[in-house]
Amino acid sequence: MVSRSSVHTIQRLLNGAQGVGFIAVDNALRVTCATPLAATLLGMDTITALPDTLLQTIRHTLETGAPKCTWQVAADGQARTLEIHLSHITTKNSQVDGHVLLFQDATTRIAEEEELRRRNAILTALINFDWRLHSTESWQNALHGSIGLIGTAAGFGRIQVFRNLLSGDHASRQLCLHQWAAPDIPSMAKSSGDEFAGCTNWVQQLQQGKSVFGKRQGFPRAEQTLLKRRQAMAIALVPVGTDQEWWGGICFERFGEDDDISPEEVSTLIEVGRSLGMAIKRQLAGERLTQANIAFDSTAEGIMI
């Protein structure tokens, strides 16, 4: 709480303060005084009254008794999130005579906190994905559910796991073996083996163990045409290999107009591809061992006879 006699003292102190805007209002939420920075933060030249949406936010916060709230404002062509701390102004008789509002631009901090939460969710999803892959005999069964956790945590709309195939003329074809899509994203039709037809550069990059990523408009015409057909705005392709063989890859897609995929994210996605490659390699080795045991048992039976 703040006493009525100290309101103007606080205002004078905050007039030159960096990063903190000050507004005092009466019980009807009419502005009684404000610092220049408060006006700047609100995107106003001077403050004579609080914007209607801010009034509603302040009223709701006071009704609930919360000590602070946030409010979105668009100023200087940028959207910002303001954190507002509220304190009552009291008279000598301890009667509430108004309120002090302290404003801070919390855009960067909130974005950093959200990014930290997102990375934590992605890490949890990756751990779950890796555990499922390496604790079950079939990597195909492990993909169901676990790949969707990565998609949800990392904000992808669609994920496809595809197998590289060689046709009779030794041309490379990509066949989708597993697909996950967010509820609001359409699934692709059943794969015919031409997932990336015409995108020879992408195929060559994956064949060399390199990843491909970027926004749709940053790719050559053939790739842009493919992404338009898939309705994707950004894509990341990471290779999946077993020993020296290029087995296939994983395709991650986003669909928002401003969506992109950062190099940091791709580093994480590469690990998803490596983990899947290890699981496939382990399963193939197990199948070869089983076949070898069957062949040995057959041979042994033949010798005994």
Short mmCIF file of C-alpha atoms in Angstrom, two decimals:
data_model
loop_
_atom_site.label_atom_id
_atom_site.label_comp_id
_atom_site.label_asym_id
_atom_site.label_seq_id
_atom_site.Cartn_x
_atom_site.Cartn_y
_atom_site.Cartn_z
CA MET A 1 0.00 0.00 0.00
CA VAL A 2 1.05 3.59 -0.65
CA SER A 3 -0.02 6.60 1.43
CA ARG A 4 -1.64 9.52 -0.36
CA SER A 5 1.11 11.85 0.84
CA SER A 6 3.85 9.76 -0.80
CA VAL A 7 2.29 9.44 -4.27
CA HIS A 8 3.88 12.58 -5.74
CA THR A 9 7.21 11.76 -4.09
CA ILE A 10 7.18 8.38 -5.84
CA GLN A 11 6.25 10.08 -9.09
CA ARG A 12 9.22 12.48 -8.84
CA LEU A 13 11.56 9.58 -8.09
CA LEU A 14 10.28 7.57 -11.07
CA ASN A 15 10.28 10.48 -13.51
CA GLY A 16 13.89 9.76 -14.33
CA ALA A 17 13.80 6.02 -13.67
CA GLN A 18 14.76 3.64 -16.45
CA GLY A 19 12.29 0.93 -17.41
CA VAL A 20 9.48 1.67 -14.93
CA GLY A 21 6.40 3.71 -15.81
CA PHE A 22 4.16 5.17 -13.10
CA ILE A 23 0.44 6.03 -13.16
CA ALA A 24 -1.74 6.99 -10.21
CA VAL A 25 -5.53 6.65 -10.51
CA ASP A 26 -8.44 7.36 -8.20
CA ASN A 27 -11.05 4.80 -7.17
CA ALA A 28 -12.90 5.37 -10.43
CA LEU A 29 -9.64 4.61 -12.27
CA ARG A 30 -9.31 8.17 -13.54
CA VAL A 31 -5.69 9.20 -14.10
CA THR A 32 -4.41 11.71 -11.52
CA CYS A 33 -0.74 11.72 -12.49
CA ALA A 34 1.68 9.80 -14.70
CA THR A 35 5.34 9.74 -15.76
CA PRO A 36 6.46 10.25 -19.38
CA LEU A 37 7.76 6.69 -19.60
CA ALA A 38 4.29 5.33 -18.76
CA ALA A 39 2.93 7.21 -21.76
CA THR A 40 5.73 5.85 -23.95
CA LEU A 41 5.08 2.28 -22.83
CA LEU A 42 1.39 2.68 -23.59
CA GLY A 43 2.16 4.18 -27.00
CA MET A 44 0.62 7.55 -26.08
CA ASP A 45 1.91 11.12 -26.19
CA THR A 46 0.29 12.01 -22.87
CA ILE A 47 -1.96 10.08 -20.54
CA THR A 48 -5.28 11.69 -19.72
CA ALA A 49 -7.23 8.44 -19.43
CA LEU A 50 -6.48 4.73 -19.52
CA PRO A 51 -7.36 2.84 -22.74
CA ASP A 52 -10.63 0.91 -22.46
CA THR A 53 -9.03 -2.54 -22.71
CA LEU A 54 -6.51 -1.59 -20.03
CA LEU A 55 -9.34 -0.31 -17.81
CA GLN A 56 -11.06 -3.67 -18.09
CA THR A 57 -7.85 -5.51 -17.24
CA ILE A 58 -7.18 -3.31 -14.20
CA ARG A 59 -10.77 -3.66 -12.93
CA HIS A 60 -10.63 -7.43 -13.24
CA THR A 61 -7.25 -7.56 -11.46
CA LEU A 62 -8.54 -5.40 -8.58
CA GLU A 63 -11.66 -7.55 -8.27
CA THR A 64 -9.63 -10.74 -8.01
CA GLY A 65 -7.13 -9.19 -5.61
CA ALA A 66 -4.15 -10.18 -7.74
CA PRO A 67 -1.02 -8.04 -7.21
CA LYS A 68 -0.15 -7.79 -10.90
CA CYS A 69 -1.36 -8.45 -14.43
CA THR A 70 -0.14 -8.28 -18.02
CA TRP A 71 -1.48 -6.29 -20.94
CA GLN A 72 -0.70 -6.43 -24.64
CA VAL A 73 0.00 -3.13 -26.40
CA ALA A 74 0.99 -2.27 -29.96
CA ALA A 75 3.29 0.76 -30.06
CA ASP A 76 5.90 1.92 -32.55
CA GLY A 77 4.77 -0.82 -34.89
CA GLN A 78 5.66 -3.54 -32.37
CA ALA A 79 3.56 -5.73 -30.10
CA ARG A 80 4.72 -5.63 -26.49
CA THR A 81 3.67 -7.27 -23.25
CA LEU A 82 3.53 -4.94 -20.24
CA GLU A 83 3.65 -6.26 -16.71
CA ILE A 84 1.62 -4.07 -14.36
CA HIS A 85 2.05 -4.10 -10.57
CA LEU A 86 -0.83 -2.66 -8.56
CA SER A 87 -0.80 -1.10 -5.12
CA HIS A 88 -3.54 0.72 -3.19
CA ILE A 89 -3.27 4.38 -2.24
CA THR A 90 -4.53 4.87 1.32
CA THR A 91 -5.53 7.86 3.41
CA LYS A 92 -4.42 8.53 7.00
CA ASN A 93 -7.50 6.58 8.07
CA SER A 94 -6.35 3.57 6.01
CA GLN A 95 -9.14 4.07 3.48
CA VAL A 96 -8.40 3.10 -0.13
CA ASP A 97 -8.25 6.37 -2.06
CA GLY A 98 -6.92 5.14 -5.40
CA HIS A 99 -4.26 2.93 -6.93
CA VAL A 100 -0.68 3.07 -8.14
CA LEU A 101 0.17 1.25 -11.37
CA LEU A 102 3.80 0.45 -12.12
CA PHE A 103 4.50 -0.56 -15.74
CA GLN A 104 7.43 -2.56 -17.08
CA ASP A 105 8.05 -3.90 -20.57
CA ALA A 106 8.20 -7.66 -19.94
CA THR A 107 8.21 -8.73 -23.59
CA THR A 108 11.77 -10.08 -23.66
CA ARG A 109 11.58 -11.78 -20.25
CA ILE A 110 8.25 -13.47 -21.01
CA ALA A 111 9.55 -14.63 -24.40
CA GLU A 112 12.67 -16.07 -22.75
CA GLU A 113 10.57 -17.84 -20.11
CA GLU A 114 8.29 -19.25 -22.80
CA GLU A 115 11.29 -20.42 -24.80
CA LEU A 116 12.70 -22.10 -21.68
CA ARG A 117 9.39 -23.89 -21.08
CA ARG A 118 9.27 -24.94 -24.74
CA ARG A 119 12.82 -26.31 -24.65
CA ASN A 120 12.02 -28.21 -21.47
CA ALA A 121 8.93 -29.72 -23.14
CA ILE A 122 11.02 -30.68 -26.19
CA LEU A 123 13.71 -32.25 -23.99
CA THR A 124 11.07 -34.28 -22.14
CA ALA A 125 9.57 -35.41 -25.46
CA LEU A 126 13.02 -36.39 -26.79
CA ILE A 127 13.79 -38.43 -23.68
CA ASN A 128 10.43 -40.18 -24.02
CA PHE A 129 11.03 -40.79 -27.74
CA ASP A 130 14.50 -42.21 -27.15
CA TRP A 131 13.34 -44.41 -24.26
CA ARG A 132 10.48 -45.88 -26.30
CA LEU A 133 12.70 -46.53 -29.30
CA HIS A 134 15.30 -48.42 -27.32
CA SER A 135 13.04 -50.24 -24.86
CA THR A 136 10.85 -52.00 -27.44
CA GLU A 137 11.78 -54.54 -30.09
CA SER A 138 9.90 -52.74 -32.88
CA TRP A 139 10.88 -49.16 -33.66
CA GLN A 140 7.71 -48.92 -35.79
CA ASN A 141 5.53 -49.46 -32.72
CA ALA A 142 7.58 -46.96 -30.74
CA LEU A 143 6.93 -44.22 -33.29
CA HIS A 144 3.21 -44.23 -32.59
CA GLY A 145 2.56 -41.60 -29.97
CA SER A 146 6.18 -40.68 -29.26
CA ILE A 147 6.79 -38.80 -32.51
CA GLY A 148 3.62 -36.82 -31.85
CA LEU A 149 4.99 -35.70 -28.49
CA ILE A 150 7.94 -34.10 -30.30
CA GLY A 151 5.62 -32.48 -32.82
CA THR A 152 3.41 -30.98 -30.12
CA ALA A 153 6.28 -29.81 -27.92
CA ALA A 154 8.28 -28.27 -30.77
CA GLY A 155 5.29 -26.70 -32.52
CA PHE A 156 5.34 -28.73 -35.74
CA GLY A 157 2.16 -29.36 -37.68
CA ARG A 158 3.18 -32.53 -39.45
CA ILE A 159 5.98 -35.11 -39.17
CA GLN A 160 6.72 -37.90 -41.64
CA VAL A 161 9.22 -40.74 -41.40
CA PHE A 162 10.22 -41.89 -44.89
CA ARG A 163 12.28 -44.77 -46.28
CA ASN A 164 14.68 -44.30 -49.17
CA LEU A 165 14.20 -46.86 -51.93
CA LEU A 166 16.09 -47.59 -55.13
CA SER A 167 14.01 -48.44 -58.19
CA GLY A 168 15.13 -50.65 -61.09
CA ASP A 169 16.94 -47.78 -62.78
CA HIS A 170 18.69 -46.98 -59.48
CA ALA A 171 16.67 -43.77 -59.07
CA SER A 172 16.04 -42.77 -55.48
CA ARG A 173 12.43 -42.76 -54.21
CA GLN A 174 11.10 -41.83 -50.80
CA LEU A 175 8.23 -43.82 -49.29
CA CYS A 176 6.39 -42.47 -46.22
CA LEU A 177 6.18 -45.18 -43.55
CA HIS A 178 4.73 -43.18 -40.67
CA GLN A 179 2.90 -39.88 -40.38
CA TRP A 180 1.69 -37.65 -37.55
CA ALA A 181 -0.31 -34.45 -37.99
CA ALA A 182 -1.69 -31.92 -35.53
CA PRO A 183 -5.51 -31.80 -35.28
CA ASP A 184 -5.81 -28.71 -37.49
CA ILE A 185 -3.36 -29.92 -40.16
CA PRO A 186 -4.37 -32.23 -43.03
CA SER A 187 -2.59 -35.55 -43.36
CA MET A 188 -0.90 -36.32 -46.65
CA ALA A 189 -2.43 -38.95 -48.92
CA LYS A 190 -1.01 -42.47 -48.78
CA SER A 191 2.56 -42.38 -50.04
CA SER A 192 3.28 -43.50 -53.58
CA GLY A 193 7.03 -43.25 -53.18
CA ASP A 194 7.45 -39.81 -54.70
CA GLU A 195 7.43 -37.68 -51.54
CA PHE A 196 10.18 -35.38 -52.81
CA ALA A 197 10.03 -35.94 -56.56
CA GLY A 198 11.83 -33.18 -58.43
CA CYS A 199 13.80 -32.03 -55.36
CA THR A 200 17.06 -33.70 -56.34
CA ASN A 201 19.14 -31.25 -54.30
CA TRP A 202 17.29 -32.20 -51.12
CA VAL A 203 17.80 -35.90 -51.83
CA GLN A 204 21.51 -35.39 -52.50
CA GLN A 205 21.94 -33.43 -49.27
CA LEU A 206 20.24 -36.15 -47.23
CA GLN A 207 22.24 -38.83 -49.02
CA GLN A 208 25.41 -37.07 -47.82
CA GLY A 209 24.14 -37.06 -44.25
CA LYS A 210 23.26 -33.36 -44.29
CA SER A 211 20.03 -31.75 -43.11
CA VAL A 212 17.81 -29.37 -45.10
CA PHE A 213 15.74 -26.62 -43.52
CA GLY A 214 14.24 -23.21 -44.14
CA LYS A 215 11.19 -21.14 -45.07
CA ARG A 216 9.31 -21.90 -48.26
CA GLN A 217 10.22 -18.67 -50.02
CA GLY A 218 13.92 -19.31 -49.43
CA PHE A 219 14.03 -22.44 -51.61
CA PRO A 220 14.33 -22.77 -55.42
CA ARG A 221 11.18 -22.96 -57.54
CA ALA A 222 10.88 -26.78 -57.59
CA GLU A 223 11.06 -27.01 -53.81
CA GLN A 224 8.64 -24.09 -53.39
CA THR A 225 6.15 -25.84 -55.66
CA LEU A 226 6.40 -28.99 -53.56
CA LEU A 227 5.87 -27.07 -50.31
CA LYS A 228 2.87 -25.22 -51.76
CA ARG A 229 1.34 -28.57 -52.65
CA ARG A 230 1.99 -29.73 -49.10
CA GLN A 231 0.68 -26.35 -47.76
CA ALA A 232 3.82 -26.04 -45.59
CA MET A 233 5.51 -22.70 -44.88
CA ALA A 234 8.71 -24.11 -43.34
CA ILE A 235 10.38 -27.51 -43.46
CA ALA A 236 13.26 -29.42 -41.91
CA LEU A 237 14.55 -32.71 -43.31
CA VAL A 238 17.04 -34.75 -41.29
CA PRO A 239 18.71 -37.95 -42.49
CA VAL A 240 18.34 -41.34 -40.88
CA GLY A 241 21.26 -43.70 -41.44
CA THR A 242 22.32 -47.20 -40.44
CA ASP A 243 26.09 -47.75 -40.59
CA GLN A 244 27.16 -46.39 -43.99
CA GLU A 245 23.71 -46.67 -45.58
CA TRP A 246 21.27 -43.79 -46.04
CA TRP A 247 18.13 -45.46 -44.77
CA GLY A 248 15.75 -42.49 -45.10
CA GLY A 249 14.81 -39.42 -43.10
CA ILE A 250 12.31 -37.46 -41.05
CA CYS A 251 10.36 -34.49 -42.40
CA PHE A 252 9.18 -31.78 -39.98
CA GLU A 253 6.77 -29.09 -41.24
CA ARG A 254 5.22 -25.86 -39.96
CA PHE A 255 2.24 -24.09 -41.49
CA GLY A 256 2.03 -20.54 -40.06
CA GLU A 257 2.69 -17.55 -42.31
CA ASP A 258 5.61 -16.37 -40.16
CA ASP A 259 6.87 -19.81 -39.15
CA ASP A 260 10.56 -20.62 -39.51
CA ILE A 261 12.95 -23.29 -38.24
CA SER A 262 16.16 -22.21 -36.52
CA PRO A 263 19.58 -23.90 -36.78
CA GLU A 264 19.36 -24.61 -33.02
CA GLU A 265 16.13 -26.51 -33.54
CA VAL A 266 17.64 -28.47 -36.43
CA SER A 267 20.50 -29.58 -34.16
CA THR A 268 17.90 -31.15 -31.88
CA LEU A 269 16.02 -32.72 -34.79
CA ILE A 270 19.25 -34.28 -36.08
CA GLU A 271 19.50 -36.13 -32.77
CA VAL A 272 15.98 -37.48 -33.34
CA GLY A 273 17.16 -38.86 -36.70
CA ARG A 274 20.28 -40.37 -35.14
CA SER A 275 18.28 -42.04 -32.39
CA LEU A 276 15.87 -43.55 -34.91
CA GLY A 277 18.82 -44.73 -37.02
CA MET A 278 20.33 -46.51 -34.01
CA ALA A 279 17.01 -48.22 -33.22
CA ILE A 280 16.63 -49.39 -36.83
CA LYS A 281 20.23 -50.62 -36.87
CA ARG A 282 19.66 -52.57 -33.64
CA GLN A 283 16.48 -54.17 -34.99
CA LEU A 284 18.15 -55.13 -38.28
CA ALA A 285 21.06 -56.67 -36.38
CA GLY A 286 18.60 -58.65 -34.27
CA GLU A 287 16.81 -59.92 -37.37
CA ARG A 288 20.12 -60.97 -38.96
CA LEU A 289 21.10 -62.79 -35.78
CA THR A 290 17.78 -64.61 -35.71
CA GLN A 291 18.21 -65.63 -39.33
CA ALA A 292 21.76 -66.81 -38.63
CA ASN A 293 20.54 -68.91 -35.69
CA ILE A 294 17.82 -70.48 -37.85
CA ALA A 295 20.38 -71.28 -40.55
CA PHE A 296 22.78 -72.75 -37.96
CA ASP A 297 20.03 -74.91 -36.40
CA SER A 298 19.02 -76.18 -39.84
CA THR A 299 22.61 -77.03 -40.68
CA ALA A 300 23.13 -78.78 -37.34
CA GLU A 301 20.00 -80.88 -37.83
CA GLY A 302 21.23 -81.89 -41.28
CA ILE A 303 24.59 -83.02 -39.87
CA MET A 304 22.93 -85.07 -37.15
CA ILE A 305 20.76 -86.88 -39.68
#
